[in-house]
PDB file of C-alpha atoms in Angstrom:
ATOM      1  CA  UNK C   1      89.192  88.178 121.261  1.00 94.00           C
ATOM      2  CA  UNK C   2      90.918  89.494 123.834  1.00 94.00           C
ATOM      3  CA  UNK C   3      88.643  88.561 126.768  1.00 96.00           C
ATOM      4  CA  UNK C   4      88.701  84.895 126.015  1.00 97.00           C
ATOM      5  CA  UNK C   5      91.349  84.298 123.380  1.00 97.00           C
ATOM      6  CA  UNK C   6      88.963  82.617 120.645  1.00 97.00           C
ATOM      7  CA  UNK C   7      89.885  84.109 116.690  1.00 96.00           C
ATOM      8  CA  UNK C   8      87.612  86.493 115.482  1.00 95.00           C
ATOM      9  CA  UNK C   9      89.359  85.818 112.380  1.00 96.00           C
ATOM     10  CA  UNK C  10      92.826  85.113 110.455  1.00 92.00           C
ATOM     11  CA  UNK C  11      94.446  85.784 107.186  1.00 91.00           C
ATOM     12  CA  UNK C  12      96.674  83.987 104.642  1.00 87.00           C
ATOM     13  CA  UNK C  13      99.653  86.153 103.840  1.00 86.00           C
ATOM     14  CA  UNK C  14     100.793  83.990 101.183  1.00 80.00           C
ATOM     15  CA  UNK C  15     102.772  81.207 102.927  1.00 75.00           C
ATOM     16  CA  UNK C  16     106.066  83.180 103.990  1.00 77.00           C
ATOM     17  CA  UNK C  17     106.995  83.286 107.500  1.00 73.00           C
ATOM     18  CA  UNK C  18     106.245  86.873 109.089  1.00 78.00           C
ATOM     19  CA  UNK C  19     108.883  87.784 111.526  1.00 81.00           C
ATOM     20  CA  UNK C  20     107.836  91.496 112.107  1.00 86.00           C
ATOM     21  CA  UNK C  21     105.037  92.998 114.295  1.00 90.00           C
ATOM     22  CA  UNK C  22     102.030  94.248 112.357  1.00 92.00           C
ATOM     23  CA  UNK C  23     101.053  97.762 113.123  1.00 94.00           C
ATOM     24  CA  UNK C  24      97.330  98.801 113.261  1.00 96.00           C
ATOM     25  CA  UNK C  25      95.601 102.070 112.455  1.00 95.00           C
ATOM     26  CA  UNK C  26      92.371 103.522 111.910  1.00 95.00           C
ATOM     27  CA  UNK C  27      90.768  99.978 111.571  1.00 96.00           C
ATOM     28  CA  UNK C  28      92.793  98.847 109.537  1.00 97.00           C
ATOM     29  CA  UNK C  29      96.585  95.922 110.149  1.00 97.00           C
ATOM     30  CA  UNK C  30      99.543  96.375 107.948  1.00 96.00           C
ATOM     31  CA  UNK C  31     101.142  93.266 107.832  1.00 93.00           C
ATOM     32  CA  UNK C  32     104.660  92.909 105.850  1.00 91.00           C
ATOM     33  CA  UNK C  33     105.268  89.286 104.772  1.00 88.00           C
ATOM     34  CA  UNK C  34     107.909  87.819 101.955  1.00 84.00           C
ATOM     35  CA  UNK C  35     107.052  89.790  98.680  1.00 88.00           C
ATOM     36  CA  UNK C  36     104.061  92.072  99.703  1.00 91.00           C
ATOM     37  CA  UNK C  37     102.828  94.174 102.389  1.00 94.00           C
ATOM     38  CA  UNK C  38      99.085  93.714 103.349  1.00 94.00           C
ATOM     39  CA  UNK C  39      96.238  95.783 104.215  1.00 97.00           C
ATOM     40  CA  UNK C  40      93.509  93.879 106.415  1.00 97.00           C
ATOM     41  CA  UNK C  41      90.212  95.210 107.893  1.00 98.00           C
ATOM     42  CA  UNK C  42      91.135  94.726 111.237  1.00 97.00           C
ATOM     43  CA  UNK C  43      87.377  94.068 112.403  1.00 96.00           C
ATOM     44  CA  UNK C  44      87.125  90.926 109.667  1.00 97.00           C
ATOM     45  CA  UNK C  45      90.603  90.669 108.279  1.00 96.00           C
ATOM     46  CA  UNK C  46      89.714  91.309 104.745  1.00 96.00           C
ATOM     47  CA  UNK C  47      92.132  92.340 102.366  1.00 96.00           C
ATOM     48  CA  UNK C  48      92.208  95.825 101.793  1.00 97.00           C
ATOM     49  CA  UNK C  49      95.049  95.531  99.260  1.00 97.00           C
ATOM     50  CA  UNK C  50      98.255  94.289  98.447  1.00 95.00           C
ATOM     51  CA  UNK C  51     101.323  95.336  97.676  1.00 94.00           C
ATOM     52  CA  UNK C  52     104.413  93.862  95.524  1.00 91.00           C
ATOM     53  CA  UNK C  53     107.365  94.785  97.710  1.00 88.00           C
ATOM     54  CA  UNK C  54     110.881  91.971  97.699  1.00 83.00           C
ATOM     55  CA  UNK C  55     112.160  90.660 100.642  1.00 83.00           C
ATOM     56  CA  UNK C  56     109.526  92.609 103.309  1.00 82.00           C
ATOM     57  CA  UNK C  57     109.234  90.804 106.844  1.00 72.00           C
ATOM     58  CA  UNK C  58     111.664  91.127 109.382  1.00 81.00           C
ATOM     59  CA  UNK C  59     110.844  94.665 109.993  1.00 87.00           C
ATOM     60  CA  UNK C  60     107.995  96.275 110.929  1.00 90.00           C
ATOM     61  CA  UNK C  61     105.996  98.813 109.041  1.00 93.00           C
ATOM     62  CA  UNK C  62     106.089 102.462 110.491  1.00 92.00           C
ATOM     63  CA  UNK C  63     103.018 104.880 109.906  1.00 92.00           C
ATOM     64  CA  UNK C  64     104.267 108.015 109.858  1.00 88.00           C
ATOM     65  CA  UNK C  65     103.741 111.714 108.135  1.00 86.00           C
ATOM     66  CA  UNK C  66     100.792 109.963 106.057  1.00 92.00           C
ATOM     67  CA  UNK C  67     102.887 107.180 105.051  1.00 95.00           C
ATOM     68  CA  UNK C  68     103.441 103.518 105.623  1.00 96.00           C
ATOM     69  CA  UNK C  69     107.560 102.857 105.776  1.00 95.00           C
ATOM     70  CA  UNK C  70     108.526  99.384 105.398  1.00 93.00           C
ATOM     71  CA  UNK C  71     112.100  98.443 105.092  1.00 90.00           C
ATOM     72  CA  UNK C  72     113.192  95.226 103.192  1.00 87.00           C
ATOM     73  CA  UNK C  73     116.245  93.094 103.479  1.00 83.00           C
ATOM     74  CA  UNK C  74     117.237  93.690  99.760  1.00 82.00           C
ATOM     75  CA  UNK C  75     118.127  97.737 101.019  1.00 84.00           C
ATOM     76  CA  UNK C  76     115.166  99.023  99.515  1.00 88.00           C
ATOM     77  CA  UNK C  77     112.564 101.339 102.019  1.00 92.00           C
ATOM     78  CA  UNK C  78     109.469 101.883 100.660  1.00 94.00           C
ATOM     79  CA  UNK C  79     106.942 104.602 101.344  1.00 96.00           C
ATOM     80  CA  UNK C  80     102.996 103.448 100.382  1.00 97.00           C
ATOM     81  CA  UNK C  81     100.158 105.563 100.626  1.00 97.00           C
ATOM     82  CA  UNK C  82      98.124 103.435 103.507  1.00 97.00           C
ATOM     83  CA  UNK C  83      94.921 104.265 101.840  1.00 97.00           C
ATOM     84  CA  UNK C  84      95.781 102.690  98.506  1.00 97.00           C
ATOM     85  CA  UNK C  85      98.850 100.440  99.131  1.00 97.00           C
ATOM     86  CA  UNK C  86     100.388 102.758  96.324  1.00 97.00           C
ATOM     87  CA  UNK C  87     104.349 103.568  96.009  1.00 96.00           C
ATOM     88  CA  UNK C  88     104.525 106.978  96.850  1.00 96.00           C
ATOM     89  CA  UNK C  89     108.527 106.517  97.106  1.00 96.00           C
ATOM     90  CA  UNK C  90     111.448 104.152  97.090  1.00 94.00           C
ATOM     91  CA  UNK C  91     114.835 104.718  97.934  1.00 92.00           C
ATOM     92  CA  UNK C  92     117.992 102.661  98.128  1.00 89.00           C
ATOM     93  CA  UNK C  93     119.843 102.413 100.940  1.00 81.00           C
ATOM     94  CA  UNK C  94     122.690  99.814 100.534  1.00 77.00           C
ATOM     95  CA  UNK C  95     122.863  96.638 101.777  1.00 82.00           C
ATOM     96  CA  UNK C  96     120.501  94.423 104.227  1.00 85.00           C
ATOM     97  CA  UNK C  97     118.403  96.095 106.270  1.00 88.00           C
ATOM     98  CA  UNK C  98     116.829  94.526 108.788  1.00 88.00           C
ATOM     99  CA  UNK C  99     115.509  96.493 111.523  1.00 90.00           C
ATOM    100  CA  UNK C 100     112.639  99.409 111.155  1.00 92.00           C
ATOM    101  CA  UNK C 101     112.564 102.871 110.749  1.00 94.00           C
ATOM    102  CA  UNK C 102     112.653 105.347 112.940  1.00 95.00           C
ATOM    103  CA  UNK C 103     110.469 108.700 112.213  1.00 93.00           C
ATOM    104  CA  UNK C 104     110.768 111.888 114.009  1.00 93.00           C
ATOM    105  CA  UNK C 105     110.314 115.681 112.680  1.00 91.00           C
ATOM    106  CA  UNK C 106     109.736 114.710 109.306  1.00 92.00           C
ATOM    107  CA  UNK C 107     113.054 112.782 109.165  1.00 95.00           C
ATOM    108  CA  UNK C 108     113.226 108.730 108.824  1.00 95.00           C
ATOM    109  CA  UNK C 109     116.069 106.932 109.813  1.00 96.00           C
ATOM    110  CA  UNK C 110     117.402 103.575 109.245  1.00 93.00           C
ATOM    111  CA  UNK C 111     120.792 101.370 109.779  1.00 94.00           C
ATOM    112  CA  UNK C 112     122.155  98.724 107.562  1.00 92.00           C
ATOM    113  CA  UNK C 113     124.353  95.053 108.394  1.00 92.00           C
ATOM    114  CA  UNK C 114     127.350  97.550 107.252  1.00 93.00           C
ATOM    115  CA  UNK C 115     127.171  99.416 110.464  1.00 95.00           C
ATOM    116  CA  UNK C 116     125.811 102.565 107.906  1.00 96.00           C
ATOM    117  CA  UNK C 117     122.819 105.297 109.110  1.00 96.00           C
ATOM    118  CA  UNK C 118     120.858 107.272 106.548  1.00 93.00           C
ATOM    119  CA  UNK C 119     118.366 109.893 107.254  1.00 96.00           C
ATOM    120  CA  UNK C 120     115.787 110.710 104.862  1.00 95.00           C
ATOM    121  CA  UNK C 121     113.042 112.980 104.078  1.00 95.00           C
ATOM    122  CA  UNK C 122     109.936 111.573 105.026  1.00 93.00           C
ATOM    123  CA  UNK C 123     108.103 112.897 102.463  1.00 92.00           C
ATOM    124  CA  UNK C 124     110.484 112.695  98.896  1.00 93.00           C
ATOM    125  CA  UNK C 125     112.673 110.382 100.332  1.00 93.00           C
ATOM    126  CA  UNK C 126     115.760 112.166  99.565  1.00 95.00           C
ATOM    127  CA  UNK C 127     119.083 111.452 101.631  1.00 95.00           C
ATOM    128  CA  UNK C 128     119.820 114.073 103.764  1.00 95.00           C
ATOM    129  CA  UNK C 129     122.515 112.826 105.698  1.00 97.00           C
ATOM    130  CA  UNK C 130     124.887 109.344 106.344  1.00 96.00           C
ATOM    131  CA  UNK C 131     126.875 107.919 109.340  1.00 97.00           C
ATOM    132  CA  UNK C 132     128.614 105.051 110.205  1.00 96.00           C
ATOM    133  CA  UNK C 133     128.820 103.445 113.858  1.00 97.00           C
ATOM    134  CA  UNK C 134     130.690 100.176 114.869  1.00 94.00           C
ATOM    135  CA  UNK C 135     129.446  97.110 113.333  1.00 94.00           C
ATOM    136  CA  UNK C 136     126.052  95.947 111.895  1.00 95.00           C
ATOM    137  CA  UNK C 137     122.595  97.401 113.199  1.00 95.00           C
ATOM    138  CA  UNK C 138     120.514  94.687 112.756  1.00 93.00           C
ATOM    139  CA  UNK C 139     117.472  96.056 115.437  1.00 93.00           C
ATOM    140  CA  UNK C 140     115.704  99.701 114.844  1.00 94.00           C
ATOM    141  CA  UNK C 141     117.041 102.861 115.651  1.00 97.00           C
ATOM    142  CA  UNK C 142     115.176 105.549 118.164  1.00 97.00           C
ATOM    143  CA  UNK C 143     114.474 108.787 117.619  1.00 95.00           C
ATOM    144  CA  UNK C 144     113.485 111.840 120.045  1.00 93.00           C
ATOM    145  CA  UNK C 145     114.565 114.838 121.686  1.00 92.00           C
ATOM    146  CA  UNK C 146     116.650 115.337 118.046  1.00 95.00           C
ATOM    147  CA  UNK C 147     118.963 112.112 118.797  1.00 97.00           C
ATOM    148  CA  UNK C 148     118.872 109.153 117.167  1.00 97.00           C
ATOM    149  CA  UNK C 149     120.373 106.803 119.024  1.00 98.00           C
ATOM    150  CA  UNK C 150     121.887 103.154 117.354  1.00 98.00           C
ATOM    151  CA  UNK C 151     122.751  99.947 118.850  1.00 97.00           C
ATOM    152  CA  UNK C 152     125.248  98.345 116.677  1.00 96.00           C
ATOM    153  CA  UNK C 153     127.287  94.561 117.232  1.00 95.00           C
ATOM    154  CA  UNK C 154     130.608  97.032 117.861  1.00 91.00           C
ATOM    155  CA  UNK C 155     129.360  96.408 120.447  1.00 94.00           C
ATOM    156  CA  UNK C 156     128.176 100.023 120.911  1.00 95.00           C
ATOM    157  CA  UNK C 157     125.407 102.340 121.221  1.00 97.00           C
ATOM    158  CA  UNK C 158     125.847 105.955 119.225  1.00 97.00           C
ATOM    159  CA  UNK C 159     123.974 109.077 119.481  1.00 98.00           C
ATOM    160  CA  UNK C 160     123.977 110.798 116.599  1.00 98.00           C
ATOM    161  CA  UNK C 161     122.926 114.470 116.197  1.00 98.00           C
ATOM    162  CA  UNK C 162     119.319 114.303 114.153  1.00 97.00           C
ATOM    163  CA  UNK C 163     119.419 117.283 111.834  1.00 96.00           C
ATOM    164  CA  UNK C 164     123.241 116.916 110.977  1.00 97.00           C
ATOM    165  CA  UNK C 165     124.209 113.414 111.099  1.00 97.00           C
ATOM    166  CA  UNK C 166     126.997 114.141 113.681  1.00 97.00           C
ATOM    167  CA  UNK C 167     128.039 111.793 116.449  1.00 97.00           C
ATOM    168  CA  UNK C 168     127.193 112.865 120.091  1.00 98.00           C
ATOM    169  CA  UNK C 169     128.609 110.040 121.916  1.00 97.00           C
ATOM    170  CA  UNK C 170     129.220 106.355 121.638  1.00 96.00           C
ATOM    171  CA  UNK C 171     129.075 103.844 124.870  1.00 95.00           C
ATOM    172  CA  UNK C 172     130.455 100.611 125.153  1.00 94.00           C
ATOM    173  CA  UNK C 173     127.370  98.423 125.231  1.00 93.00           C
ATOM    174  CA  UNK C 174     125.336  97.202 122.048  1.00 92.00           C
ATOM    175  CA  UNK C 175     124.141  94.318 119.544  1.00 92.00           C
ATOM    176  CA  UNK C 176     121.107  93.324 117.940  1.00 92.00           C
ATOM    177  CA  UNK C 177     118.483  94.846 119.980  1.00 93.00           C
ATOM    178  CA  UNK C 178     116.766  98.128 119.716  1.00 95.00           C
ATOM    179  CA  UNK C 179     117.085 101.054 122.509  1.00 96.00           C
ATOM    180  CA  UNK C 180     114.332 102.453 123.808  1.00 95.00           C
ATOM    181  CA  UNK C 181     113.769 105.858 125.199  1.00 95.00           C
ATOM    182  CA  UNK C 182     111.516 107.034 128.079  1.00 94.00           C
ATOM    183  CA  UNK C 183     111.884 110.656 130.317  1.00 93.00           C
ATOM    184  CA  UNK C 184     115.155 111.659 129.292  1.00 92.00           C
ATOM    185  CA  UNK C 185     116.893 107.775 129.775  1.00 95.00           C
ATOM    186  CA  UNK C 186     117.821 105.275 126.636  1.00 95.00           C
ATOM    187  CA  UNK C 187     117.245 101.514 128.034  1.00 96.00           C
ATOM    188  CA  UNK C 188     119.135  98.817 125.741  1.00 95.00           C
ATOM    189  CA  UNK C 189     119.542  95.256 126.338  1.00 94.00           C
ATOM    190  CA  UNK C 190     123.102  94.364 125.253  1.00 90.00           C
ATOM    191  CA  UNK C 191     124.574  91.384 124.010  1.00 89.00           C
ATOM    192  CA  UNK C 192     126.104  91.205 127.289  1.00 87.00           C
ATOM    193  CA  UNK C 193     122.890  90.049 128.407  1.00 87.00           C
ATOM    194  CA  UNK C 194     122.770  92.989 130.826  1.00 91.00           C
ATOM    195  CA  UNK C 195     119.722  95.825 130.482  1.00 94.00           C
ATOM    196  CA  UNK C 196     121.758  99.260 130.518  1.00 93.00           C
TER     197      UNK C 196
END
């Protein structure tokens, strides 16, 4: 409760440490955990359903064009239809990924410990276009204004051009966080330790 901190209620998630934030919709959580995303009623935390998916948890899901989008670390992303918790899509996307998607004008995007960018359609799945930036992305890309722009351990933060995959611009300050993007600025704490 969040006026005096007692539980209203909490939920077993099958035993696997959860590393990712859950995200929360129309009364209901979506909670990604070791081999399943969750469902909950978020007014008594009943499960809602449950879904098989390997190697879910350091990322958060992302709702999105009528989807849920959770990334695993095996390189799979998988799109499930909130309602049911059924596999709408799946694609492979190489090696681990660990941070989440990004989802802007029907476009999701998401980097891999290979320092490699995909774009997909949101709604099929299909690649539409691939980049590479210095070193691994290990935190989520952002997405607005038709930029996505990736922090990567070159260290190095890219902007890439949305609908083509081409890069903008790259500066020299990056790592394992995410950027963030507010009014027209990106904000990224580096590795440096420094907020840019």
């Amino acid at each position: 409760d969040v006026a005096d901190g007692k539980e209203v209620w909490h939920a077993d998630l099958g035993g696997y440490v959860v590393r990712s934030t859950a995200v929360v919709d129309d009364g209901v959580v979506f909670a990604a955990s070791g081999y399943a995303v969750t469902a909950l009623d978020a007014a008594t935390g009943a499960v809602r359903w449950q879904a098989p998916v390997r190697f879910v948890g350091s990322a958060s899901p992302n709702l999105a064009g009528g989807l849920l989008l959770a990334p695993t670390q095996e390189g799979n992303l998988y799109a499930l239809d909130p309602a049911t918790g059924t596999e709408a899509w799946r694609r492979r996307v190489e090696g681990l990924v660990f941070g989440s998607v990004a989802v802007d004008d029907g476009r999701v995007y998401a980097g891999n410990e290979a320092g490699l960018v995909w774009a997909l359609d949101a709604g099929s799945g299909r690649e539409t276009w691939r980049a590479t930036v210095a070193g691994a992305v290990l935190g989520s890309p952002a997405a607005a204004d038709g930029v996505v722009l990736v922090s990567s351990e070159g260290p190095s933060l890219t902007a890439i051009e949305a609908s083509t995959g081409r890069r903008l611009w790259t500066a020299p300050v990056g790592g394992a966080a995410s950027p963030a993007v507010a009014d027209g600025a990106v904000y990224l704490v580096g590795d440096d330790g420094g907020l840019t």
